[in-house]
mmCIF file of C-alpha atoms in Angstrom:
data_model
loop_
_atom_site.group_PDB
_atom_site.id
_atom_site.type_symbol
_atom_site.label_atom_id
_atom_site.label_comp_id
_atom_site.label_asym_id
_atom_site.label_seq_id
_atom_site.Cartn_x
_atom_site.Cartn_y
_atom_site.Cartn_z
ATOM 1 C CA UNK L 1 -2.392 -9.840 14.407
ATOM 2 C CA UNK L 2 -2.486 -6.064 13.755
ATOM 3 C CA UNK L 3 -5.281 -4.337 12.066
ATOM 4 C CA UNK L 4 -6.419 -0.988 10.837
ATOM 5 C CA UNK L 5 -10.009 0.014 10.588
ATOM 6 C CA UNK L 6 -10.868 3.931 9.001
ATOM 7 C CA UNK L 7 -13.561 5.579 7.901
ATOM 8 C CA UNK L 8 -15.706 3.595 5.429
ATOM 9 C CA UNK L 9 -17.004 5.531 2.479
ATOM 10 C CA UNK L 10 -17.197 7.321 0.310
ATOM 11 C CA UNK L 11 -17.643 10.478 1.882
ATOM 12 C CA UNK L 12 -18.571 13.273 0.090
ATOM 13 C CA UNK L 13 -17.786 17.034 1.023
ATOM 14 C CA UNK L 14 -18.271 20.257 -1.289
ATOM 15 C CA UNK L 15 -15.348 22.358 -1.510
ATOM 16 C CA UNK L 16 -14.154 24.676 1.478
ATOM 17 C CA UNK L 17 -15.772 22.669 4.271
ATOM 18 C CA UNK L 18 -13.460 21.082 6.598
ATOM 19 C CA UNK L 19 -12.930 17.191 6.662
ATOM 20 C CA UNK L 20 -12.286 14.588 8.841
ATOM 21 C CA UNK L 21 -11.604 10.738 8.186
ATOM 22 C CA UNK L 22 -11.123 8.658 10.966
ATOM 23 C CA UNK L 23 -9.057 5.761 11.593
ATOM 24 C CA UNK L 24 -8.155 3.976 14.122
ATOM 25 C CA UNK L 25 -5.712 1.022 14.871
ATOM 26 C CA UNK L 26 -4.715 -2.779 16.952
ATOM 27 C CA UNK L 27 -1.084 -3.231 17.399
ATOM 28 C CA UNK L 28 -0.772 -6.914 18.973
ATOM 29 C CA UNK L 29 2.890 -7.064 17.444
ATOM 30 C CA UNK L 30 4.541 -4.175 18.619
ATOM 31 C CA UNK L 31 3.336 -1.114 21.497
ATOM 32 C CA UNK L 32 4.553 1.953 19.554
ATOM 33 C CA UNK L 33 3.698 1.600 15.773
ATOM 34 C CA UNK L 34 4.639 3.711 13.011
ATOM 35 C CA UNK L 35 1.759 5.198 10.996
ATOM 36 C CA UNK L 36 1.371 6.189 8.116
ATOM 37 C CA UNK L 37 -1.816 8.574 5.356
ATOM 38 C CA UNK L 38 -1.299 7.232 2.287
ATOM 39 C CA UNK L 39 -3.295 8.355 -0.796
ATOM 40 C CA UNK L 40 -4.320 7.022 -4.163
ATOM 41 C CA UNK L 41 -5.886 9.849 -6.338
ATOM 42 C CA UNK L 42 -7.370 8.849 -9.771
ATOM 43 C CA UNK L 43 -5.321 7.753 -12.596
ATOM 44 C CA UNK L 44 -1.812 7.829 -10.086
ATOM 45 C CA UNK L 45 -0.174 5.155 -8.339
ATOM 46 C CA UNK L 46 -0.201 5.227 -3.783
ATOM 47 C CA UNK L 47 2.171 7.881 -3.085
ATOM 48 C CA UNK L 48 2.748 8.991 0.485
ATOM 49 C CA UNK L 49 0.573 11.503 2.163
ATOM 50 C CA UNK L 50 2.499 11.649 5.955
ATOM 51 C CA UNK L 51 4.171 9.356 8.679
ATOM 52 C CA UNK L 52 4.504 9.684 12.645
ATOM 53 C CA UNK L 53 6.454 7.362 14.172
ATOM 54 C CA UNK L 54 6.616 8.683 17.708
ATOM 55 C CA UNK L 55 3.294 8.516 20.145
ATOM 56 C CA UNK L 56 1.605 12.041 21.018
ATOM 57 C CA UNK L 57 3.320 13.611 17.495
ATOM 58 C CA UNK L 58 1.218 15.043 14.165
ATOM 59 C CA UNK L 59 1.782 15.119 10.815
ATOM 60 C CA UNK L 60 0.892 17.346 8.269
ATOM 61 C CA UNK L 61 1.435 17.437 4.570
ATOM 62 C CA UNK L 62 -0.561 19.217 1.691
ATOM 63 C CA UNK L 63 -2.953 21.409 4.425
ATOM 64 C CA UNK L 64 -3.903 17.457 5.918
ATOM 65 C CA UNK L 65 -3.028 17.102 9.535
ATOM 66 C CA UNK L 66 -2.876 13.595 11.491
ATOM 67 C CA UNK L 67 -2.402 13.014 15.529
ATOM 68 C CA UNK L 68 -0.596 10.282 16.555
ATOM 69 C CA UNK L 69 -3.470 9.205 20.014
ATOM 70 C CA UNK L 70 -1.295 6.258 21.924
ATOM 71 C CA UNK L 71 -4.565 6.328 24.642
ATOM 72 C CA UNK L 72 -7.615 6.082 21.930
ATOM 73 C CA UNK L 73 -4.715 4.250 19.322
ATOM 74 C CA UNK L 74 -6.077 6.561 16.626
ATOM 75 C CA UNK L 75 -4.378 8.491 14.031
ATOM 76 C CA UNK L 76 -7.252 10.642 12.104
ATOM 77 C CA UNK L 77 -6.616 12.293 9.189
ATOM 78 C CA UNK L 78 -7.909 16.017 9.531
ATOM 79 C CA UNK L 79 -8.379 18.972 7.005
ATOM 80 C CA UNK L 80 -9.727 22.556 6.745
ATOM 81 C CA UNK L 81 -11.151 23.424 3.814
ATOM 82 C CA UNK L 82 -10.588 20.937 1.319
ATOM 83 C CA UNK L 83 -10.425 21.893 -2.562
ATOM 84 C CA UNK L 84 -11.419 19.557 -5.462
ATOM 85 C CA UNK L 85 -8.656 18.453 -5.902
ATOM 86 C CA UNK L 86 -8.163 16.540 -2.837
ATOM 87 C CA UNK L 87 -10.822 14.115 -3.963
ATOM 88 C CA UNK L 88 -9.318 10.288 -3.584
ATOM 89 C CA UNK L 89 -8.978 7.110 -1.945
ATOM 90 C CA UNK L 90 -6.952 7.585 1.514
ATOM 91 C CA UNK L 91 -5.558 4.901 3.350
ATOM 92 C CA UNK L 92 -4.343 4.481 6.666
ATOM 93 C CA UNK L 93 -1.984 2.287 7.765
ATOM 94 C CA UNK L 94 0.562 1.010 10.094
ATOM 95 C CA UNK L 95 3.703 -0.028 10.485
ATOM 96 C CA UNK L 96 5.759 -2.375 12.483
ATOM 97 C CA UNK L 97 8.511 -4.094 12.983
ATOM 98 C CA UNK L 98 8.797 -7.989 11.625
ATOM 99 C CA UNK L 99 11.373 -11.256 11.916
ATOM 100 C CA UNK L 100 12.592 -11.117 9.052
ATOM 101 C CA UNK L 101 13.668 -7.385 9.155
ATOM 102 C CA UNK L 102 11.115 -5.240 7.839
ATOM 103 C CA UNK L 103 8.781 -2.839 8.465
ATOM 104 C CA UNK L 104 5.596 -4.524 7.733
ATOM 105 C CA UNK L 105 2.385 -2.693 6.453
ATOM 106 C CA UNK L 106 -0.921 -3.110 7.125
ATOM 107 C CA UNK L 107 -3.266 -0.960 5.821
ATOM 108 C CA UNK L 108 -7.015 -0.021 6.470
ATOM 109 C CA UNK L 109 -9.299 -0.791 3.523
ATOM 110 C CA UNK L 110 -9.307 2.610 2.007
ATOM 111 C CA UNK L 111 -11.807 5.644 2.543
ATOM 112 C CA UNK L 112 -12.594 6.764 -0.984
ATOM 113 C CA UNK L 113 -13.308 10.969 -1.065
ATOM 114 C CA UNK L 114 -15.625 13.432 -3.448
ATOM 115 C CA UNK L 115 -15.371 16.564 -3.367
ATOM 116 C CA UNK L 116 -18.201 18.712 -5.015
ATOM 117 C CA UNK L 117 -17.241 22.140 -6.561
ATOM 118 C CA UNK Z 1 15.956 9.264 -8.983
ATOM 119 C CA UNK Z 2 13.102 7.470 -11.124
ATOM 120 C CA UNK Z 3 11.028 6.079 -8.629
ATOM 121 C CA UNK Z 4 9.061 2.458 -8.743
ATOM 122 C CA UNK Z 5 8.393 1.065 -12.168
ATOM 123 C CA UNK Z 6 5.651 -1.536 -12.966
ATOM 124 C CA UNK Z 7 5.086 -3.239 -16.387
ATOM 125 C CA UNK Z 8 2.390 -3.266 -17.834
ATOM 126 C CA UNK Z 9 0.146 -1.455 -16.535
ATOM 127 C CA UNK Z 10 -2.889 -3.772 -16.960
ATOM 128 C CA UNK Z 11 -3.251 -7.332 -18.114
ATOM 129 C CA UNK Z 12 -6.074 -9.589 -19.621
ATOM 130 C CA UNK Z 13 -5.294 -13.310 -19.759
ATOM 131 C CA UNK Z 14 -7.360 -15.900 -19.829
ATOM 132 C CA UNK Z 15 -7.783 -18.610 -17.093
ATOM 133 C CA UNK Z 16 -4.925 -20.982 -16.929
ATOM 134 C CA UNK Z 17 -2.265 -18.758 -18.556
ATOM 135 C CA UNK Z 18 0.768 -17.999 -17.062
ATOM 136 C CA UNK Z 19 1.295 -14.013 -16.901
ATOM 137 C CA UNK Z 20 4.644 -12.306 -15.638
ATOM 138 C CA UNK Z 21 4.542 -9.001 -14.085
ATOM 139 C CA UNK Z 22 7.535 -6.894 -13.975
ATOM 140 C CA UNK Z 23 8.977 -4.158 -11.663
ATOM 141 C CA UNK Z 24 11.747 -1.817 -11.330
ATOM 142 C CA UNK Z 25 12.377 -0.371 -8.037
ATOM 143 C CA UNK Z 26 14.217 2.827 -6.722
ATOM 144 C CA UNK Z 27 17.363 2.815 -8.101
ATOM 145 C CA UNK Z 28 20.216 1.514 -5.331
ATOM 146 C CA UNK Z 29 17.863 0.002 -3.649
ATOM 147 C CA UNK Z 30 18.295 -4.282 -2.909
ATOM 148 C CA UNK Z 31 14.955 -4.264 -1.056
ATOM 149 C CA UNK Z 32 10.966 -4.590 -2.701
ATOM 150 C CA UNK Z 33 8.051 -5.714 -1.708
ATOM 151 C CA UNK Z 34 5.423 -7.077 -3.734
ATOM 152 C CA UNK Z 35 1.466 -6.168 -2.347
ATOM 153 C CA UNK Z 36 -2.056 -7.797 -4.273
ATOM 154 C CA UNK Z 37 -4.770 -4.709 -3.855
ATOM 155 C CA UNK Z 38 -8.564 -6.296 -4.344
ATOM 156 C CA UNK Z 39 -11.724 -4.404 -2.480
ATOM 157 C CA UNK Z 40 -12.361 -6.936 -0.678
ATOM 158 C CA UNK Z 41 -9.067 -8.043 0.968
ATOM 159 C CA UNK Z 42 -7.539 -4.703 0.999
ATOM 160 C CA UNK Z 43 -3.876 -4.635 0.120
ATOM 161 C CA UNK Z 44 -2.275 -7.899 0.990
ATOM 162 C CA UNK Z 45 1.232 -8.649 1.084
ATOM 163 C CA UNK Z 46 2.271 -11.647 -1.495
ATOM 164 C CA UNK Z 47 6.808 -11.656 -1.550
ATOM 165 C CA UNK Z 48 9.486 -9.031 0.670
ATOM 166 C CA UNK Z 49 13.272 -9.116 -0.598
ATOM 167 C CA UNK Z 50 15.792 -7.811 1.578
ATOM 168 C CA UNK Z 51 19.277 -7.662 -0.612
ATOM 169 C CA UNK Z 52 17.889 -9.561 -3.544
ATOM 170 C CA UNK Z 53 16.820 -12.595 -1.256
ATOM 171 C CA UNK Z 54 12.939 -13.858 -0.554
ATOM 172 C CA UNK Z 55 12.845 -12.987 3.485
ATOM 173 C CA UNK Z 56 8.587 -13.441 3.218
ATOM 174 C CA UNK Z 57 6.469 -15.570 1.046
ATOM 175 C CA UNK Z 58 3.053 -14.744 1.544
ATOM 176 C CA UNK Z 59 1.847 -17.538 2.782
ATOM 177 C CA UNK Z 60 -1.066 -18.144 1.474
ATOM 178 C CA UNK Z 61 0.000 -16.865 -1.773
ATOM 179 C CA UNK Z 62 2.882 -19.965 -2.682
ATOM 180 C CA UNK Z 63 0.938 -22.740 -4.856
ATOM 181 C CA UNK Z 64 0.543 -20.152 -7.500
ATOM 182 C CA UNK Z 65 2.685 -16.878 -7.026
ATOM 183 C CA UNK Z 66 6.616 -16.806 -7.677
ATOM 184 C CA UNK Z 67 8.365 -13.610 -6.928
ATOM 185 C CA UNK Z 68 12.321 -13.532 -7.773
ATOM 186 C CA UNK Z 69 14.524 -10.795 -7.953
ATOM 187 C CA UNK Z 70 17.887 -11.611 -10.093
ATOM 188 C CA UNK Z 71 19.860 -8.052 -9.552
ATOM 189 C CA UNK Z 72 18.608 -4.607 -8.154
ATOM 190 C CA UNK Z 73 17.092 -3.610 -10.267
ATOM 191 C CA UNK Z 74 14.510 -5.724 -11.753
ATOM 192 C CA UNK Z 75 12.056 -8.040 -10.247
ATOM 193 C CA UNK Z 76 9.175 -10.097 -12.267
ATOM 194 C CA UNK Z 77 5.676 -12.303 -10.071
ATOM 195 C CA UNK Z 78 5.528 -14.479 -12.268
ATOM 196 C CA UNK Z 79 1.486 -16.308 -12.321
ATOM 197 C CA UNK Z 80 0.904 -19.705 -12.821
ATOM 198 C CA UNK Z 81 -2.151 -20.768 -13.307
ATOM 199 C CA UNK Z 82 -4.196 -17.754 -13.324
ATOM 200 C CA UNK Z 83 -7.313 -18.120 -12.319
ATOM 201 C CA UNK Z 84 -10.419 -15.283 -12.906
ATOM 202 C CA UNK Z 85 -10.010 -14.813 -8.215
ATOM 203 C CA UNK Z 86 -6.291 -13.420 -9.031
ATOM 204 C CA UNK Z 87 -8.133 -10.801 -11.044
ATOM 205 C CA UNK Z 88 -6.588 -7.563 -8.771
ATOM 206 C CA UNK Z 89 -4.142 -4.717 -8.298
ATOM 207 C CA UNK Z 90 -0.651 -5.574 -8.249
ATOM 208 C CA UNK Z 91 1.820 -3.518 -6.871
ATOM 209 C CA UNK Z 92 5.483 -3.425 -5.475
ATOM 210 C CA UNK Z 93 6.900 -0.892 -3.432
ATOM 211 C CA UNK Z 94 10.621 0.341 -2.585
ATOM 212 C CA UNK Z 95 11.267 0.853 1.359
ATOM 213 C CA UNK Z 96 11.898 4.135 2.346
ATOM 214 C CA UNK Z 97 14.818 5.828 3.982
ATOM 215 C CA UNK Z 98 14.891 4.633 7.785
ATOM 216 C CA UNK Z 99 12.718 1.943 6.641
ATOM 217 C CA UNK Z 100 9.946 3.569 8.144
ATOM 218 C CA UNK Z 101 7.824 4.055 4.856
ATOM 219 C CA UNK Z 102 7.258 2.515 1.091
ATOM 220 C CA UNK Z 103 7.154 3.653 -2.242
ATOM 221 C CA UNK Z 104 4.273 2.128 -4.712
ATOM 222 C CA UNK Z 105 4.573 1.749 -7.977
ATOM 223 C CA UNK Z 106 1.857 2.323 -10.419
ATOM 224 C CA UNK Z 107 0.586 -1.253 -10.253
ATOM 225 C CA UNK Z 108 -0.667 -3.071 -12.434
ATOM 226 C CA UNK Z 109 -4.031 -4.186 -13.349
ATOM 227 C CA UNK Z 110 -4.948 -7.900 -13.757
ATOM 228 C CA UNK Z 111 -8.384 -9.033 -15.213
ATOM 229 C CA UNK Z 112 -8.615 -13.286 -15.425
ATOM 230 C CA UNK Z 113 -11.203 -14.041 -17.729
#
């Protein structure tokens, strides 16, 4: 089946430092899955951070970027300068069309990011 | 538009009890997902409703888990009887435009003693 592997946390960085959270995927059900990053801030629900549905494209939001790399099956999340408010749990996810007519999401286990002041 | 809402936010149950979790999807959406989230297994799909009809019932969860979508504005997830291993966060989600992404509710944290 489909699977997503991401950096095992917690990841600790200082404010204004750069960040990369690795994500690689294995899509057995579809050649070109949709790729997503979701985030859960403390006390809040899971929310979409960014998505890319076309291989080779880059998605960006709130200073975060991720590029859909079909050759390396990767979708790493990067930010040039993190802020304390970026402390959260980040989930990489793969979306693939399912027989039942929905886009089935397969999530990684999540990466806890702690940004120190 | 209101997002996805879930109640209660926290639930504590004794082993063997029946609990019902509630979800209100994004207004006007007839499709809905239920997930379970644990640290070990991550997010697991429990159920998927398309136009209020159950399309996916999560295989391994069939025994004690039953999801229903009685109308386009309300869904329930019943766990009967509860077991300690059911302790988890239960999430429901509505599909986004184009059905690529999903929008999640805040979740219900269930603790079974």
